[in-house]
XYZ file of C-alpha atoms in Angstrom:
417
model
C 122.091 104.269 70.688
C 119.216 102.056 69.881
C 116.300 103.002 67.786
C 114.053 102.868 70.735
C 115.993 105.731 72.433
C 116.041 107.531 69.276
C 112.256 107.519 69.280
C 112.288 108.791 72.911
C 114.537 111.774 71.946
C 112.213 112.473 68.780
C 109.084 112.623 70.930
C 111.012 114.920 73.426
C 111.842 117.356 70.646
C 108.373 117.321 69.636
C 107.404 118.287 73.292
C 105.340 115.220 73.527
C 106.565 114.073 77.037
C 103.772 111.702 77.773
C 104.448 110.010 74.476
C 108.124 109.820 75.359
C 107.523 108.157 78.681
C 105.128 105.643 77.058
C 107.708 104.838 74.511
C 110.276 103.949 77.181
C 108.125 101.463 79.064
C 108.701 98.463 76.604
C 112.319 98.860 76.897
C 112.705 99.933 80.646
C 114.176 96.357 81.445
C 115.768 95.450 78.212
C 117.785 98.610 77.095
C 121.278 99.012 78.658
C 121.113 100.987 81.786
C 123.380 103.862 80.272
C 120.946 104.384 77.478
C 117.916 104.145 79.737
C 119.366 106.706 82.087
C 120.544 108.918 79.273
C 116.985 108.981 77.810
C 115.389 109.611 81.192
C 117.793 112.437 81.730
C 116.780 114.054 78.662
C 113.269 113.691 79.603
C 113.752 115.047 83.002
C 115.724 118.161 81.499
C 112.706 118.755 79.282
C 110.243 118.550 82.204
C 112.481 120.598 84.616
C 112.873 117.769 87.061
C 116.389 118.788 88.127
C 116.643 116.082 90.840
C 115.974 113.224 88.371
C 118.011 114.699 85.589
C 121.062 114.779 87.891
C 120.605 111.377 89.128
C 120.053 110.071 85.756
C 123.262 111.700 84.393
C 125.309 110.122 87.147
C 123.820 106.759 86.600
C 124.565 106.756 82.888
C 128.321 107.468 83.748
C 128.506 104.960 86.632
C 126.505 101.970 85.874
C 128.676 99.827 88.151
C 128.163 102.243 91.212
C 125.321 100.920 93.530
C 124.759 104.410 94.908
C 124.379 106.039 91.569
C 121.933 103.454 90.492
C 119.888 103.625 93.743
C 119.657 107.294 93.363
C 118.377 107.024 90.001
C 115.802 104.454 90.938
C 114.719 106.452 93.974
C 114.252 109.547 91.780
C 112.179 107.712 89.348
C 109.877 106.366 92.144
C 109.557 109.749 93.466
C 108.495 111.342 90.151
C 105.933 108.804 89.467
C 107.771 106.685 86.786
C 108.545 103.533 88.999
C 108.779 101.325 85.889
C 112.059 103.134 85.085
C 113.400 102.367 88.582
C 113.202 98.550 88.413
C 116.186 97.775 86.213
C 118.810 100.142 87.889
C 117.500 99.076 91.521
C 117.739 95.493 90.326
C 121.303 95.879 89.159
C 122.296 97.691 92.235
C 120.852 94.963 94.462
C 122.902 92.522 92.519
C 126.066 94.195 93.220
C 125.106 94.656 96.955
C 122.845 91.624 97.637
C 122.657 92.242 101.459
C 121.309 95.862 101.306
C 118.078 96.208 103.001
C 117.787 99.709 101.492
C 118.088 98.591 98.072
C 115.697 95.690 98.553
C 113.054 97.956 100.012
C 113.290 100.454 97.323
C 113.086 97.740 94.572
C 110.006 96.268 96.366
C 108.553 99.727 96.466
C 108.971 100.134 92.640
C 107.415 96.859 92.050
C 104.498 97.896 94.179
C 104.009 101.054 92.518
C 103.776 99.001 89.220
C 101.374 96.559 90.823
C 103.853 93.697 90.161
C 103.023 92.111 93.602
C 103.966 88.550 92.614
C 107.548 89.588 91.641
C 107.942 91.786 94.780
C 106.532 88.591 96.887
C 109.096 86.356 95.252
C 111.970 88.716 95.679
C 111.271 88.880 99.446
C 110.618 85.088 99.767
C 113.800 84.322 98.362
C 115.624 85.575 101.337
C 114.130 82.723 103.341
C 114.758 82.636 107.147
C 117.226 85.701 106.610
C 114.248 88.040 105.967
C 113.700 90.326 108.845
C 110.331 90.888 110.290
C 110.034 94.703 109.841
C 109.276 95.864 107.379
C 110.498 93.018 105.136
C 108.257 90.128 106.341
C 105.289 92.649 106.519
C 105.954 93.582 102.812
C 106.122 89.898 101.974
C 102.656 89.427 103.448
C 101.203 92.463 101.775
C 102.629 91.441 98.292
C 101.591 87.901 98.712
C 98.032 88.844 99.516
C 97.685 91.503 96.820
C 99.105 88.749 94.400
C 96.249 86.673 95.176
C 97.770 84.042 97.592
C 95.507 84.299 100.641
C 96.517 80.780 101.890
C 100.111 82.027 102.209
C 99.105 85.259 103.631
C 97.122 83.661 106.297
C 100.017 81.325 107.117
C 102.575 84.165 107.438
C 100.438 86.725 109.487
C 100.500 84.858 112.812
C 104.240 84.778 112.852
C 104.703 88.430 112.392
C 105.573 90.013 115.700
C 104.462 93.334 116.847
C 106.735 96.216 115.379
C 109.249 97.706 117.662
C 108.754 101.139 115.767
C 105.240 102.276 116.646
C 104.937 104.037 113.258
C 104.281 100.629 111.639
C 101.489 99.712 113.934
C 98.617 101.181 111.914
C 100.007 99.204 108.908
C 100.129 95.980 110.822
C 96.368 96.482 111.995
C 95.351 97.397 108.448
C 97.120 94.304 107.103
C 95.294 92.041 109.761
C 92.073 93.215 108.724
C 92.721 92.780 105.015
C 93.779 89.076 105.666
C 90.783 88.495 107.921
C 88.285 90.090 105.640
C 89.836 88.094 102.558
C 89.086 85.005 104.322
C 85.406 85.793 105.183
C 84.986 87.061 101.586
C 86.100 83.746 100.227
C 83.754 81.941 102.466
C 80.929 84.172 101.591
C 81.462 83.769 97.790
C 81.614 80.129 98.235
C 78.221 80.135 99.907
C 76.869 82.494 97.350
C 77.797 79.994 94.566
C 80.826 81.800 92.987
C 82.541 79.233 90.816
C 86.161 80.277 91.810
C 86.012 82.354 95.224
C 89.006 84.706 95.385
C 90.208 83.519 92.183
C 91.860 85.757 89.401
C 88.416 86.848 88.155
C 86.544 87.409 91.508
C 86.555 91.138 91.459
C 83.793 91.506 94.155
C 85.442 89.137 96.447
C 88.864 90.733 96.355
C 87.380 94.221 96.416
C 85.689 93.440 99.906
C 88.690 91.623 101.200
C 91.206 94.365 100.387
C 89.010 97.612 100.857
C 86.244 96.473 103.167
C 83.618 97.861 100.681
C 80.827 95.919 98.805
C 80.974 96.231 95.029
C 77.305 96.511 93.840
C 77.736 95.770 90.101
C 80.116 94.157 87.739
C 80.628 95.793 84.158
C 78.949 93.601 81.573
C 81.338 95.039 78.906
C 84.798 94.048 77.792
C 85.229 90.980 80.315
C 86.997 88.966 77.741
C 89.135 92.057 76.728
C 90.644 92.289 80.276
C 88.447 94.478 82.092
C 86.982 91.512 84.358
C 84.047 93.554 85.869
C 85.564 97.064 85.692
C 84.974 100.009 83.417
C 87.298 101.979 81.597
C 85.430 105.042 80.117
C 81.834 105.109 81.280
C 79.148 107.359 79.865
C 76.859 107.017 82.790
C 73.093 106.807 82.605
C 70.003 107.421 84.761
C 69.346 103.695 84.605
C 72.853 102.879 85.773
C 72.507 105.065 88.686
C 69.040 103.605 89.491
C 70.421 100.095 89.210
C 73.220 101.080 91.663
C 70.693 102.374 94.149
C 68.747 99.111 93.866
C 71.724 97.125 94.692
C 72.527 99.477 97.716
C 69.170 98.749 99.009
C 69.751 95.095 98.726
C 73.154 95.450 100.518
C 71.475 97.273 103.435
C 68.660 94.746 103.648
C 70.888 91.873 103.644
C 73.136 93.403 106.422
C 70.204 94.366 108.523
C 70.892 97.908 108.248
C 68.302 100.747 108.091
C 69.940 104.215 108.394
C 67.852 107.121 109.692
C 68.652 109.539 106.847
C 70.603 110.279 103.706
C 73.435 112.791 104.115
C 73.799 115.056 101.219
C 77.445 116.080 100.382
C 78.180 119.457 98.669
C 78.416 119.155 94.913
C 75.959 118.981 92.204
C 76.339 115.393 91.450
C 76.425 114.312 95.052
C 73.222 116.241 95.713
C 71.403 114.746 92.615
C 72.349 111.198 93.545
C 71.733 111.702 97.174
C 68.315 113.002 96.645
C 67.530 110.068 94.508
C 68.595 107.718 97.036
C 66.502 109.282 99.689
C 63.498 108.901 97.489
C 64.379 105.336 96.450
C 64.928 104.226 100.039
C 62.154 106.371 101.764
C 64.537 108.317 103.909
C 64.863 111.997 104.730
C 67.623 113.977 103.229
C 69.728 116.139 105.532
C 72.879 118.175 105.123
C 76.185 116.211 105.716
C 77.822 116.575 109.087
C 80.896 114.542 110.032
C 79.425 113.661 113.368
C 75.992 112.735 112.230
C 75.209 109.120 113.274
C 72.893 106.640 111.706
C 73.037 108.095 108.275
C 73.818 107.074 104.726
C 76.466 109.424 103.095
C 75.943 109.315 99.285
C 78.748 110.481 96.910
C 78.859 110.187 93.040
C 82.706 110.299 92.557
C 84.892 110.939 95.510
C 87.919 111.813 93.510
C 85.889 114.924 92.445
C 85.124 115.972 96.083
C 86.669 118.556 98.370
C 89.756 116.658 99.887
C 89.137 118.287 103.241
C 85.832 116.964 103.291
C 86.871 113.471 102.161
C 89.420 113.293 105.042
C 86.496 113.510 107.527
C 85.150 110.323 106.197
C 88.077 108.264 107.022
C 87.332 107.732 110.605
C 83.961 105.885 110.947
C 81.215 107.830 112.696
C 78.811 105.326 114.502
C 76.258 104.116 112.138
C 77.506 106.085 109.259
C 77.540 104.249 105.806
C 79.528 105.778 102.896
C 78.144 104.829 99.307
C 80.132 105.880 96.172
C 78.528 105.423 92.694
C 81.504 105.610 90.427
C 84.926 104.419 92.187
C 88.084 105.120 90.404
C 90.130 102.006 90.339
C 93.211 103.470 88.559
C 93.491 106.347 90.878
C 91.412 105.520 93.957
C 89.990 108.183 96.211
C 91.524 108.993 99.563
C 88.951 106.878 101.397
C 87.275 103.333 100.443
C 83.652 103.585 100.444
C 81.488 101.016 102.276
C 79.563 100.518 99.124
C 80.642 101.266 95.372
C 78.069 100.639 92.520
C 80.754 100.153 90.111
C 84.658 100.595 89.351
C 85.655 102.714 86.495
C 88.721 104.686 85.183
C 86.731 107.686 83.877
C 82.995 108.674 84.225
C 80.856 111.226 82.734
C 77.757 111.883 84.829
C 74.340 111.537 82.881
C 73.362 115.072 83.957
C 76.471 116.769 82.856
C 74.566 119.002 80.220
C 71.357 119.053 81.946
C 70.831 122.499 83.620
C 67.518 121.673 85.222
C 67.234 121.914 89.130
C 68.844 119.178 91.040
C 65.418 117.921 92.410
C 64.048 117.356 88.923
C 66.932 115.346 87.778
C 66.927 113.361 91.116
C 63.203 112.389 90.441
C 64.181 111.202 86.966
C 66.930 109.003 88.453
C 64.394 107.588 91.098
C 61.897 106.775 88.331
C 64.421 105.314 86.017
C 64.297 101.583 85.062
C 66.499 99.804 87.662
C 67.067 96.656 85.609
C 70.614 95.886 84.731
C 72.372 96.665 81.441
C 72.421 93.618 79.186
C 76.035 94.379 78.163
C 77.948 92.365 75.365
C 76.797 88.915 76.556
C 80.463 87.983 77.210
C 80.363 88.703 81.047
C 79.102 85.972 83.418
C 75.738 86.503 85.147
C 75.469 88.784 88.147
C 72.048 88.084 89.650
C 70.581 89.921 92.659
C 70.493 86.579 94.570
C 74.188 86.047 94.306
C 74.934 89.665 95.536
C 72.491 89.543 98.404
C 73.976 86.207 99.548
C 77.599 87.668 99.456
C 76.515 90.896 101.258
C 74.667 88.743 103.870
C 77.754 86.500 104.210
C 80.106 89.334 104.986
C 77.650 91.464 106.886
C 79.282 90.693 110.417
C 82.443 92.399 109.510
C 81.182 95.029 107.236
C 81.306 98.678 108.357
C 83.760 97.695 111.149
C 87.059 99.394 110.292
C 88.369 102.811 109.154
C 87.910 103.493 105.384
C 91.670 103.078 104.472
C 92.717 104.018 100.865
C 93.947 100.926 98.864
C 96.252 102.190 95.854
C 96.444 98.861 94.098
C 93.626 97.217 92.031
C 94.514 93.940 93.824
C 95.069 90.438 92.203
C 92.323 90.604 89.547
C 94.183 91.363 86.253
C 93.054 94.117 83.805
C 94.215 95.165 80.533
C 95.179 98.641 81.984
C 98.034 97.252 84.120
C 99.111 94.296 81.848
């Protein structure tokens, strides 16, 4: 057994299961499958995952049996450790190269790891032998999420309607993403972006994939791989106020003037919603799913009631959903129409402030709306460029369901390096 697997077992004995999982990642595709499966089985035993433990034990004993390798890989994907599924599924596909089931599961594992370029290459290698559904659909999906819009645009017109109606919503969602991405590239070009839909165009790709406008880009850690995203954010009144200023620019550029601000339940939502109402000069009203012509304001949708969030998926006429801090590593169930920023973890500025919500909201509305100067490494993000982009995509904005997008897309980050 390698020293790497010894380290995994040492961490398991110390009850450090997250550490054991992390220690496996660097060796997931280089260690012998028998050793990988053995270590994973020990980890699964400790965690009480009987299905994964049984599949790992069988794979450790039968590394030349495609079914055993498939079962192991499938269990890894189901348990949220898809990185451990890639090697056994790749070996199983080598043994049974024509298996559509193995191909689909390997693509699924790569997608869960946001390795879209590899997934697209795996599918494209089949050439004319690649079936339309779901394989060619998956090729388009991974090609787009890998950042190759030109190829995705070329492939979409040749994808026939699926015979199975369960794939129809996916086809419609994909067509919207490809269409929006094309509009986004044109809008960024008009706004003067140096590389529209390139590997550093976070705003452009965010709109293309989610349909939402990204109000601000993080001015910290650009050269460290964050490329406009935040990791941990200790939020401030000023950051919230700057976000509301950008929201106002977006509404103005798109020619939208909602009649009210809808307040979601929850302290952070109410504070930010009341501040938005004051800044935008709109009345604040309680949230109702059927209320039209209104701006719904959320602080962090991942903290909101899941039942309430589900009511925001289908678009009510004239309803605009704004979220201040959008989690990009574990996105919420719906994609907001406007996000102030993308972060991994956020602490609201009023966390320890016990004053009434109305008082805090007034402080937010009165805060300085100027952007944070950052660390001077990030490129400039002037109001004019954001306004031009928002105006450029305005005809297609607010025109589709708010689908969740689980992948961060083509813009790389240190988080998923």
